Short mmCIF file of C-alpha atoms in Angstrom, two decimals:
data_model
loop_
_atom_site.label_atom_id
_atom_site.label_comp_id
_atom_site.label_asym_id
_atom_site.label_seq_id
_atom_site.Cartn_x
_atom_site.Cartn_y
_atom_site.Cartn_z
CA MET E 1 0.00 0.00 0.00
CA ARG E 2 2.86 2.31 0.89
CA MET E 3 4.55 1.44 -2.38
CA LYS E 4 1.35 2.20 -4.25
CA THR E 5 1.17 5.61 -2.61
CA ILE E 6 4.77 6.36 -3.51
CA LEU E 7 4.20 5.32 -7.09
CA MET E 8 1.11 7.45 -7.32
CA THR E 9 2.92 10.46 -5.95
CA ALA E 10 5.89 10.04 -8.20
CA GLY E 11 3.79 9.17 -11.20
CA THR E 12 1.32 11.96 -10.96
CA ALA E 13 3.95 14.51 -10.10
CA LEU E 14 6.08 13.47 -13.01
CA LEU E 15 3.31 14.12 -15.44
CA LEU E 16 3.17 17.76 -14.53
CA PHE E 17 6.33 18.06 -16.59
CA PRO E 18 5.80 19.23 -20.14
CA ARG E 19 8.75 17.09 -21.23
CA PRO E 20 10.22 14.49 -18.94
CA VAL E 21 13.43 12.75 -19.83
CA THR E 22 12.32 10.64 -22.69
CA PRO E 23 13.64 7.11 -22.38
CA HIS E 24 16.10 5.90 -24.94
CA HIS E 25 13.50 3.84 -26.71
CA SER E 26 9.83 3.06 -26.60
CA PHE E 27 8.98 0.30 -24.16
CA THR E 28 5.94 -0.61 -26.19
CA ALA E 29 7.94 -1.29 -29.35
CA GLU E 30 10.16 -3.85 -27.68
CA TYR E 31 8.39 -5.40 -24.69
CA ASP E 32 4.92 -6.74 -24.05
CA SER E 33 3.32 -5.14 -21.00
CA ALA E 34 0.82 -8.02 -20.85
CA LYS E 35 3.51 -10.70 -20.58
CA VAL E 36 5.10 -10.51 -17.17
CA MET E 37 7.23 -13.49 -16.23
CA GLN E 38 9.09 -14.58 -13.09
CA PHE E 39 12.66 -15.83 -13.38
CA THR E 40 15.03 -17.31 -10.82
CA GLY E 41 18.65 -18.01 -11.60
CA THR E 42 22.31 -17.14 -11.33
CA VAL E 43 23.81 -13.89 -12.58
CA THR E 44 26.37 -14.64 -15.31
CA LYS E 45 27.25 -11.11 -16.48
CA VAL E 46 26.54 -7.47 -15.65
CA GLU E 47 26.96 -4.76 -18.30
CA TRP E 48 27.10 -1.28 -16.74
CA THR E 49 26.68 0.35 -20.15
CA ASN E 50 24.64 2.93 -22.02
CA PRO E 51 22.00 3.32 -23.21
CA HIS E 52 20.91 0.56 -20.82
CA ALA E 53 22.58 -1.38 -18.08
CA ARG E 54 21.96 -5.10 -18.55
CA PHE E 55 22.46 -8.31 -16.67
CA TYR E 56 22.29 -11.91 -17.78
CA LEU E 57 20.85 -14.80 -15.86
CA ASP E 58 21.16 -18.56 -16.26
CA VAL E 59 17.67 -19.92 -15.70
CA LYS E 60 17.03 -23.65 -15.35
CA ASP E 61 13.68 -25.01 -16.52
CA ALA E 62 11.75 -27.98 -15.08
CA GLN E 63 13.65 -30.37 -17.35
CA GLY E 64 17.01 -29.01 -16.19
CA ALA E 65 17.80 -27.18 -19.41
CA VAL E 66 19.58 -23.88 -18.82
CA THR E 67 18.79 -20.75 -20.83
CA ASN E 68 20.68 -17.50 -20.55
CA TRP E 69 18.30 -14.53 -20.37
CA ASN E 70 19.19 -10.88 -21.05
CA PHE E 71 17.54 -8.29 -18.77
CA GLU E 72 17.33 -4.58 -19.50
CA LEU E 73 17.61 -1.86 -16.84
CA GLY E 74 17.66 1.93 -17.08
CA SER E 75 20.78 3.89 -18.05
CA PRO E 76 23.69 3.90 -15.57
CA ILE E 77 23.29 7.71 -15.48
CA LEU E 78 19.87 7.26 -13.95
CA LEU E 79 20.67 4.24 -11.78
CA ARG E 80 23.69 6.05 -10.27
CA LYS E 81 21.46 8.95 -9.26
CA LEU E 82 19.39 6.46 -7.30
CA GLY E 83 22.52 5.28 -5.48
CA TRP E 84 23.14 2.04 -7.38
CA LYS E 85 26.58 1.01 -8.57
CA GLN E 86 28.24 -1.30 -11.02
CA ASP E 87 28.67 -3.91 -8.27
CA SER E 88 25.19 -3.61 -6.79
CA LEU E 89 24.51 -6.90 -8.54
CA LYS E 90 27.36 -9.41 -8.73
CA VAL E 91 28.13 -12.33 -11.01
CA GLY E 92 27.24 -15.57 -9.25
CA GLU E 93 24.42 -14.11 -7.15
CA GLN E 94 21.10 -15.90 -7.05
CA VAL E 95 18.26 -13.54 -7.91
CA SER E 96 14.59 -13.52 -8.69
CA VAL E 97 13.47 -11.23 -11.48
CA GLU E 98 10.08 -10.04 -12.60
CA GLY E 99 10.17 -8.82 -16.15
CA TYR E 100 8.25 -8.06 -19.33
CA LEU E 101 9.06 -10.39 -22.19
CA ALA E 102 10.41 -9.14 -25.51
CA LYS E 103 7.74 -9.05 -28.20
CA ASP E 104 9.93 -10.69 -30.83
CA GLY E 105 10.48 -13.88 -28.85
CA ALA E 106 14.14 -13.18 -28.03
CA LYS E 107 15.39 -14.40 -24.64
CA MET E 108 15.19 -10.84 -23.36
CA ALA E 109 13.08 -9.10 -20.78
CA ASN E 110 12.66 -5.69 -19.26
CA ALA E 111 13.38 -5.98 -15.54
CA ARG E 112 10.81 -4.35 -13.28
CA LYS E 113 11.83 -6.04 -10.02
CA VAL E 114 15.12 -7.69 -9.07
CA THR E 115 15.24 -9.42 -5.69
CA LEU E 116 18.34 -10.86 -4.04
CA SER E 117 18.16 -14.11 -2.08
CA ASP E 118 18.10 -12.11 1.20
CA GLY E 119 14.97 -10.30 0.03
CA ARG E 120 16.55 -6.95 -0.85
CA ASN E 121 15.47 -5.33 -4.09
CA VAL E 122 18.17 -3.87 -6.30
CA PHE E 123 17.91 -0.99 -8.80
CA ALA E 124 14.60 0.11 -7.32
CA GLY E 125 13.73 3.77 -7.65
CA SER E 126 11.68 4.17 -4.53
CA SER E 127 13.17 4.58 -1.06
CA GLY E 128 10.27 2.44 0.17
CA ASP E 129 11.53 -0.36 -2.00
CA GLY E 130 15.11 -0.71 -0.89
CA SER E 131 16.83 2.10 -2.78
CA PRO E 132 20.09 3.14 -1.08
CA LYS E 133 19.31 6.86 -1.30
CA MET I 1 -4.02 -4.64 -22.56
CA ARG I 2 -6.70 -4.49 -25.19
CA SER I 3 -9.12 -6.22 -22.87
CA LEU I 4 -9.02 -3.14 -20.68
CA ILE I 5 -10.52 -0.93 -23.34
CA PRO I 6 -14.08 -2.26 -23.08
CA CYS I 7 -13.86 -1.63 -19.35
CA VAL I 8 -14.26 2.08 -19.99
CA LEU I 9 -17.22 3.19 -18.03
CA PHE I 10 -19.60 5.27 -20.02
CA PHE I 11 -22.89 6.44 -18.70
CA VAL I 12 -25.22 9.36 -18.61
CA THR I 13 -26.36 11.16 -15.55
CA ALA I 14 -29.35 13.45 -15.68
CA ALA I 15 -28.54 16.81 -14.19
CA PHE I 16 -30.85 19.01 -12.28
CA GLY I 17 -31.89 22.38 -13.59
CA GLN I 18 -32.07 23.87 -17.02
CA SER I 19 -28.98 24.46 -19.13
CA ASN I 20 -28.27 24.80 -22.81
CA THR I 21 -24.87 23.19 -22.43
CA GLY I 22 -23.68 19.81 -21.20
CA THR I 23 -20.77 18.48 -19.21
CA LEU I 24 -18.21 15.78 -19.82
CA THR I 25 -16.41 14.32 -16.84
CA GLY I 26 -14.48 11.23 -15.81
CA SER I 27 -11.20 10.00 -14.47
CA VAL I 28 -7.88 8.96 -15.98
CA SER I 29 -5.96 5.96 -14.74
CA ASP I 30 -3.05 3.83 -15.90
CA THR I 31 -2.88 0.09 -16.44
CA ALA I 32 -2.39 -0.44 -12.69
CA LYS I 33 -5.56 1.64 -12.03
CA THR I 34 -3.45 4.45 -10.57
CA PRO I 35 -5.02 7.89 -11.07
CA ILE I 36 -2.95 10.00 -13.43
CA ALA I 37 -2.75 13.77 -13.19
CA GLY I 38 -1.60 16.18 -15.84
CA VAL I 39 -3.27 14.38 -18.72
CA SER I 40 -4.63 16.66 -21.43
CA ILE I 41 -8.17 15.64 -22.42
CA GLU I 42 -9.67 17.10 -25.59
CA ALA I 43 -13.26 17.04 -26.78
CA ARG I 44 -13.64 17.99 -30.44
CA ASN I 45 -17.09 18.96 -31.66
CA MET I 46 -17.60 16.97 -34.84
CA GLU I 47 -19.91 19.56 -36.42
CA THR I 48 -18.02 22.77 -35.64
CA GLY I 49 -14.50 21.47 -35.08
CA ALA I 50 -14.34 23.47 -31.85
CA VAL I 51 -12.03 21.94 -29.28
CA GLN I 52 -12.32 22.18 -25.52
CA LYS I 53 -9.54 21.00 -23.25
CA ALA I 54 -9.11 20.00 -19.64
CA ILE I 55 -6.19 18.72 -17.59
CA SER I 56 -6.71 15.92 -15.08
CA VAL I 57 -6.12 16.91 -11.45
CA PRO I 58 -4.08 14.91 -8.88
CA ALA I 59 -7.06 12.64 -8.17
CA GLY I 60 -7.05 11.79 -11.88
CA THR I 61 -10.41 13.41 -12.55
CA TYR I 62 -11.29 15.95 -15.21
CA THR I 63 -14.32 17.99 -16.17
CA LEU I 64 -15.25 19.78 -19.37
CA SER I 65 -18.24 21.97 -18.63
CA GLN I 66 -20.38 24.21 -20.83
CA LEU I 67 -20.04 22.04 -23.90
CA PRO I 68 -22.55 22.94 -26.63
CA PRO I 69 -24.80 19.95 -27.37
CA GLY I 70 -23.45 17.77 -30.14
CA LYS I 71 -21.28 14.84 -31.07
CA TYR I 72 -17.72 14.82 -29.74
CA GLN I 73 -14.50 12.92 -30.31
CA VAL I 74 -12.62 12.48 -27.06
CA THR I 75 -8.86 12.04 -26.94
CA ALA I 76 -6.31 12.15 -24.15
CA ALA I 77 -2.56 12.60 -24.21
CA ALA I 78 0.23 12.81 -21.70
CA VAL I 79 3.94 12.63 -22.16
CA GLY I 80 5.11 9.10 -21.56
CA PHE I 81 1.75 7.51 -22.25
CA LYS I 82 0.21 6.28 -25.44
CA ARG I 83 -2.28 8.67 -26.95
CA TYR I 84 -5.84 7.62 -26.08
CA GLU I 85 -8.74 7.88 -28.52
CA HIS I 86 -12.17 7.03 -27.18
CA LYS I 87 -13.64 4.52 -29.59
CA ASP I 88 -17.23 5.76 -29.38
CA ILE I 89 -18.59 9.13 -30.38
CA VAL I 90 -19.75 10.94 -27.25
CA VAL I 91 -23.13 12.66 -27.54
CA VAL I 92 -23.45 15.66 -25.25
CA GLN I 93 -26.95 16.88 -24.50
CA ALA I 94 -28.07 20.08 -22.88
CA GLY I 95 -28.40 19.87 -19.12
CA GLN I 96 -26.79 16.45 -18.89
CA THR I 97 -23.48 15.12 -17.70
CA GLN I 98 -21.68 12.44 -19.66
CA ARG I 99 -19.00 10.35 -17.99
CA VAL I 100 -16.04 8.97 -19.92
CA ASP I 101 -13.36 7.24 -17.87
CA ILE I 102 -10.02 6.98 -19.61
CA PRO I 103 -7.69 3.99 -19.20
CA ILE I 104 -4.55 5.59 -20.61
CA GLY I 105 -2.01 3.15 -22.03
CA ASP I 106 1.56 2.28 -21.30
CA PHE I 107 3.96 4.58 -19.66
CA ILE I 108 6.60 4.70 -22.34
CA SER I 109 9.26 3.01 -20.22
CA LEU I 110 6.84 1.02 -18.12
CA ASP I 111 8.50 0.04 -14.84
CA THR I 112 12.01 -0.38 -16.31
CA LEU I 113 14.16 -0.17 -13.20
CA GLY I 114 15.85 3.22 -13.20
CA GLU I 115 13.39 4.62 -15.73
CA ASP I 116 10.20 3.87 -13.87
CA ARG I 117 7.90 6.56 -12.62
CA ALA I 118 9.07 6.17 -9.02
CA SER I 119 12.65 6.80 -10.15
CA PHE I 120 11.75 9.80 -12.26
CA GLY I 121 9.72 11.17 -9.37
CA ARG I 122 12.78 10.94 -7.13
CA PHE I 123 15.08 12.56 -9.70
CA PHE I 124 12.87 15.58 -9.88
CA PHE I 125 11.48 15.88 -6.37
CA SER I 126 14.43 15.01 -4.16
CA ARG I 127 16.58 17.79 -5.55
CA PRO I 128 18.15 20.01 -2.91
CA LYS I 129 16.74 23.48 -2.41
CA PRO I 130 18.78 25.95 -4.48
CA PRO I 131 20.88 28.58 -2.69
CA GLU I 132 19.50 32.07 -2.13
CA GLY I 133 21.09 35.34 -3.12
CA PRO I 134 21.45 37.74 -6.01
CA ALA I 135 22.34 36.52 -9.49
CA PRO I 136 26.04 36.96 -10.20
CA ARG I 137 27.09 39.37 -12.96
CA THR I 138 29.97 39.37 -15.37
CA SER I 139 32.63 42.06 -15.64
CA GLU I 140 30.60 43.39 -18.60
CA ASP I 141 27.68 43.78 -16.16
CA LYS I 142 25.61 41.04 -17.76
CA PRO I 143 23.96 38.18 -15.85
CA ASP I 144 26.36 35.27 -15.48
CA PHE I 145 24.58 31.98 -16.13
CA SER I 146 27.63 29.86 -15.34
CA GLY I 147 26.96 26.97 -13.00
CA ILE I 148 25.66 23.45 -12.92
CA TRP I 149 21.91 23.28 -13.25
CA TYR I 150 19.25 20.68 -12.69
CA GLY I 151 17.41 20.64 -15.98
CA PRO I 152 14.29 22.69 -16.54
CA SER I 153 11.43 21.65 -14.36
CA PRO I 154 7.86 22.22 -15.35
CA GLY I 155 6.40 25.55 -16.09
CA GLY I 156 3.70 24.42 -18.41
CA GLY I 157 2.82 24.91 -22.01
CA ASP I 158 0.34 23.30 -24.32
CA ALA I 159 1.17 20.75 -26.97
CA PRO I 160 1.85 22.36 -30.37
CA GLU I 161 -0.96 22.85 -32.85
CA LEU I 162 0.23 20.87 -35.82
CA LEU I 163 -0.58 21.26 -39.50
CA PRO I 164 -2.61 18.31 -40.83
CA TRP I 165 0.38 16.48 -42.39
CA ALA I 166 2.38 16.84 -39.18
CA GLN I 167 -0.55 15.70 -37.09
CA ALA I 168 -0.97 12.64 -39.31
CA LEU I 169 2.73 11.85 -39.09
CA GLU I 170 2.78 12.21 -35.31
CA LYS I 171 -0.17 9.81 -35.13
CA GLU I 172 1.55 7.33 -37.43
CA ARG I 173 4.71 7.45 -35.34
CA THR I 174 2.69 6.95 -32.17
CA ASP I 175 0.65 4.13 -33.68
CA HIS I 176 3.91 2.40 -34.57
CA ASN I 177 5.09 2.52 -30.96
CA TYR I 178 7.69 5.25 -31.70
CA LYS I 179 9.72 2.44 -33.22
CA ASP I 180 11.73 4.64 -35.59
CA ASN I 181 12.53 7.42 -33.14
CA PRO I 182 16.11 8.58 -33.88
CA GLN I 183 16.78 8.56 -30.14
CA SER I 184 16.51 4.78 -30.11
CA ARG I 185 19.35 4.80 -32.71
CA CYS I 186 21.43 7.00 -30.39
CA LEU I 187 20.84 10.02 -32.62
CA PRO I 188 20.03 13.50 -31.22
CA PHE I 189 16.70 14.02 -29.50
CA ASN I 190 16.70 17.65 -28.40
CA VAL I 191 16.88 21.00 -30.23
CA THR I 192 17.54 23.20 -27.19
CA PRO I 193 20.63 23.75 -25.02
CA PHE I 194 19.05 21.98 -22.02
CA ASN I 195 17.78 18.61 -20.99
CA LEU I 196 16.20 17.53 -17.74
CA LEU I 197 19.18 15.97 -15.97
CA LEU I 198 22.32 18.04 -15.33
CA ASN I 199 23.44 20.91 -17.56
CA ARG I 200 26.67 22.84 -16.97
CA LEU I 201 26.71 26.37 -18.38
CA VAL I 202 30.09 27.99 -19.00
CA GLN I 203 29.96 31.63 -20.06
CA ASN I 204 32.39 34.30 -21.19
CA LYS I 205 31.70 37.43 -23.20
CA ASP I 206 32.01 35.62 -26.52
CA VAL I 207 30.29 32.29 -25.99
CA LEU I 208 27.92 30.39 -23.74
CA ILE I 209 28.53 26.65 -23.68
CA SER I 210 26.05 24.13 -22.35
CA ILE I 211 27.41 20.71 -21.39
CA ILE I 212 24.40 18.45 -21.32
CA GLU I 213 24.38 15.19 -19.39
CA TYR I 214 21.67 13.35 -21.26
CA ASP I 215 21.82 14.40 -24.87
CA ILE I 216 23.56 13.65 -28.12
CA PRO I 217 25.85 15.45 -28.64
CA GLY I 218 26.25 16.50 -25.04
CA TYR I 219 27.08 20.16 -25.76
CA ARG I 220 25.80 23.31 -27.45
CA GLN I 221 27.72 26.48 -28.39
CA ILE I 222 25.89 29.81 -28.33
CA TYR I 223 27.93 32.65 -29.81
CA LEU I 224 27.68 35.94 -27.92
CA ASP I 225 30.27 37.86 -29.93
CA GLY I 226 27.81 39.61 -32.23
CA ARG I 227 28.19 37.31 -35.21
CA ALA I 228 25.19 36.58 -37.41
CA HIS I 229 24.06 33.18 -38.59
CA PRO I 230 26.16 32.17 -41.60
CA LYS I 231 24.60 32.57 -45.01
CA ASP I 232 23.96 29.27 -46.78
CA LEU I 233 23.87 27.46 -43.47
CA GLU I 234 23.89 23.71 -44.03
CA PRO I 235 21.09 21.98 -42.15
CA SER I 236 22.28 20.12 -39.05
CA TRP I 237 20.83 18.30 -36.05
CA THR I 238 21.61 21.06 -33.54
CA GLY I 239 21.57 24.13 -35.80
CA HIS I 240 23.52 27.34 -35.29
CA SER I 241 22.98 29.47 -32.18
CA VAL I 242 23.67 33.13 -31.50
CA GLY I 243 22.72 35.04 -28.37
CA LYS I 244 21.82 38.71 -27.94
CA TRP I 245 21.06 40.62 -24.76
CA GLU I 246 17.71 42.30 -24.21
CA GLY I 247 18.36 43.92 -20.84
CA ASP I 248 19.11 41.04 -18.47
CA THR I 249 17.49 38.46 -20.77
CA LEU I 250 19.69 36.49 -23.14
CA VAL I 251 17.78 35.71 -26.33
CA ILE I 252 19.26 32.62 -27.98
CA ASP I 253 18.32 32.29 -31.62
CA THR I 254 18.90 28.91 -33.27
CA THR I 255 18.26 28.10 -36.89
CA GLY I 256 19.68 25.84 -39.59
CA PHE I 257 18.13 22.62 -38.33
CA ASN I 258 17.62 19.56 -40.46
CA ASP I 259 14.18 17.90 -40.25
CA LYS I 260 15.27 14.68 -38.57
CA THR I 261 14.78 15.21 -34.84
CA TRP I 262 11.56 14.06 -33.24
CA LEU I 263 10.42 16.69 -30.74
CA GLY I 264 9.15 15.15 -27.54
CA GLU I 265 8.26 11.59 -28.42
CA ALA I 266 6.91 11.95 -31.93
CA ILE I 267 6.33 15.57 -33.02
CA PRO I 268 7.72 16.24 -36.50
CA HIS I 269 9.29 19.47 -37.68
CA THR I 270 10.79 20.79 -40.89
CA ASP I 271 14.03 22.57 -41.75
CA LYS I 272 12.11 25.84 -41.27
CA LEU I 273 12.29 25.27 -37.51
CA HIS I 274 13.49 28.34 -35.64
CA VAL I 275 14.01 28.00 -31.90
CA THR I 276 14.22 31.01 -29.60
CA VAL I 277 15.21 30.51 -25.98
CA ARG I 278 14.80 33.45 -23.62
CA LEU I 279 17.03 32.94 -20.61
CA ARG I 280 16.87 34.86 -17.33
CA ARG I 281 18.57 34.36 -13.97
CA PRO I 282 16.32 36.24 -11.54
CA ASP I 283 18.43 35.19 -8.55
CA LEU I 284 21.36 32.96 -7.65
CA GLY I 285 19.48 29.68 -7.60
CA HIS I 286 17.06 29.92 -10.51
CA LEU I 287 17.13 30.03 -14.28
CA GLN I 288 13.97 30.86 -16.20
CA ILE I 289 13.75 29.33 -19.65
CA GLU I 290 11.09 30.23 -22.21
CA THR I 291 11.39 28.31 -25.46
CA THR I 292 9.53 29.19 -28.66
CA TYR I 293 9.47 26.63 -31.45
CA ASP I 294 8.43 28.39 -34.63
CA ASP I 295 8.01 26.18 -37.68
CA PRO I 296 5.56 27.41 -40.32
CA GLY I 297 6.18 24.13 -42.17
CA ALA I 298 4.75 22.01 -39.35
CA PHE I 299 3.00 24.16 -36.72
CA LYS I 300 -0.12 26.30 -37.06
CA LYS I 301 1.44 28.84 -34.72
CA PRO I 302 4.61 29.09 -32.63
CA TRP I 303 4.74 26.61 -29.77
CA ILE I 304 5.90 28.06 -26.47
CA THR I 305 7.07 26.15 -23.40
CA LYS I 306 8.28 27.56 -20.10
CA GLY I 307 10.51 25.93 -17.53
CA ALA I 308 12.75 26.72 -14.60
CA ALA I 309 16.12 25.19 -13.81
CA THR I 310 17.63 25.24 -10.32
CA LEU I 311 21.26 25.57 -9.33
CA ALA I 312 22.87 22.28 -8.27
CA SER I 313 25.70 21.82 -5.83
CA ALA I 314 29.10 22.65 -7.32
CA SER I 315 30.14 19.11 -6.39
CA GLU I 316 27.76 17.62 -8.98
CA GLU I 317 29.46 16.36 -12.13
CA VAL I 318 27.99 15.80 -15.58
CA ALA I 319 28.26 12.10 -16.38
CA GLU I 320 29.27 10.71 -19.75
CA PHE I 321 26.61 9.21 -21.98
CA ILE I 322 28.10 7.05 -24.71
CA CYS I 323 24.80 5.94 -26.10
CA ASN I 324 25.96 3.49 -28.71
CA GLU I 325 28.34 1.46 -26.58
CA ASN I 326 25.75 -1.27 -26.06
CA ASN I 327 22.59 -0.39 -27.95
CA GLN I 328 20.84 -3.73 -28.40
CA ASP I 329 17.30 -2.46 -28.76
CA VAL I 330 16.85 -1.49 -32.39
CA GLU I 331 16.78 -4.99 -33.87
CA HIS I 332 14.10 -6.07 -31.39
CA MET I 333 11.66 -3.21 -31.93
CA ILE I 334 8.32 -3.91 -33.52
CA GLY I 335 5.84 -1.38 -34.91
CA LYS I 336 2.12 -1.74 -35.23
#
């Protein structure tokens, strides 16, 4: 409920801007907002790069087959302003990720929630959701 | 997503009393049912073409009162959201109130960590209060704009009134999910010297330089030495800028643009675009920015926006933005 309030405040306030920072690309063109999927796996790589930071996760399915998934985050410029760093997520960590699937069927998703095994959320923008600042 | 559309509530409430006009009201919410403020709702009378506008308030509600009876097309738009077009014609009758609730579509970077609305809210609302004091002046007794500035915050301004071809093109771009936006190819996305993250202004008597954190390229040069725009200026992404003083206001005149930048998310322009930025520093901590986009090739009349930047701590540093170091998105983007 608290999170909802924070989101509402941030969301509504943002829209008073005539021109917010436009994201690098349209979410709608690349990801399907109706296809949210949960992933659990091991971090294999973190790319602290523009225009988007990314991390890759080995995810094992019920048959034991492992697929490497590519997850998109915001730009490091923006993530840094929230207090996150290149090593906020480390190779080898076990994480759970909630993300929107790519529309074209690629093994890619847009990360909207990244949770470490101890329950902390990383890269979150709200102080009520674990952000360091 | 599409299944939400039929959920639009639409009903008629009889109003008390006599009136020769009607009212249109409702609320705007996003896909998570969160009320959305600041959305521009337009009702266009299909017989007369007259347009009435309202902006949703923090509770997400809006009201258009004193509408002449008739048939109306209802649309809604907000930066970051998909443009909404109500699928049914709304019939307004005298003395009655029509309700149209608006489920506005995706936030353009829906929930992407770091680019989600909570993050943007924090970027803009957790900024420190700017220092107080008089605006500094140069040795030539002009206002000195030098400093590091949080990008222009809101001041307001309507969307531009576009010529029919430009309106059609904006709609086409929007309908195709902004897929071909040059920004997604790491090409320039701004025709002014400022963007909304950090901007460092460096000024001497001959030039004002803006170092822009989130832009491509991340700088602009505004000549203050009295030169004119070159004749036979070759069109370019950022144009050619000269500044002249009108009292304590610096008037920055930029021309010579190509027609490739998308303004905002999808607004087209032509190479007739002429941008005038009027810059004032009323005190130490504030910068007032009025921007006029004049393009007789695309706009019905000049489009004016107003914003205010605030002075950041001198310890802030403009970060690098090498956009194309790992741009994986283009090949995965899909239009309509």
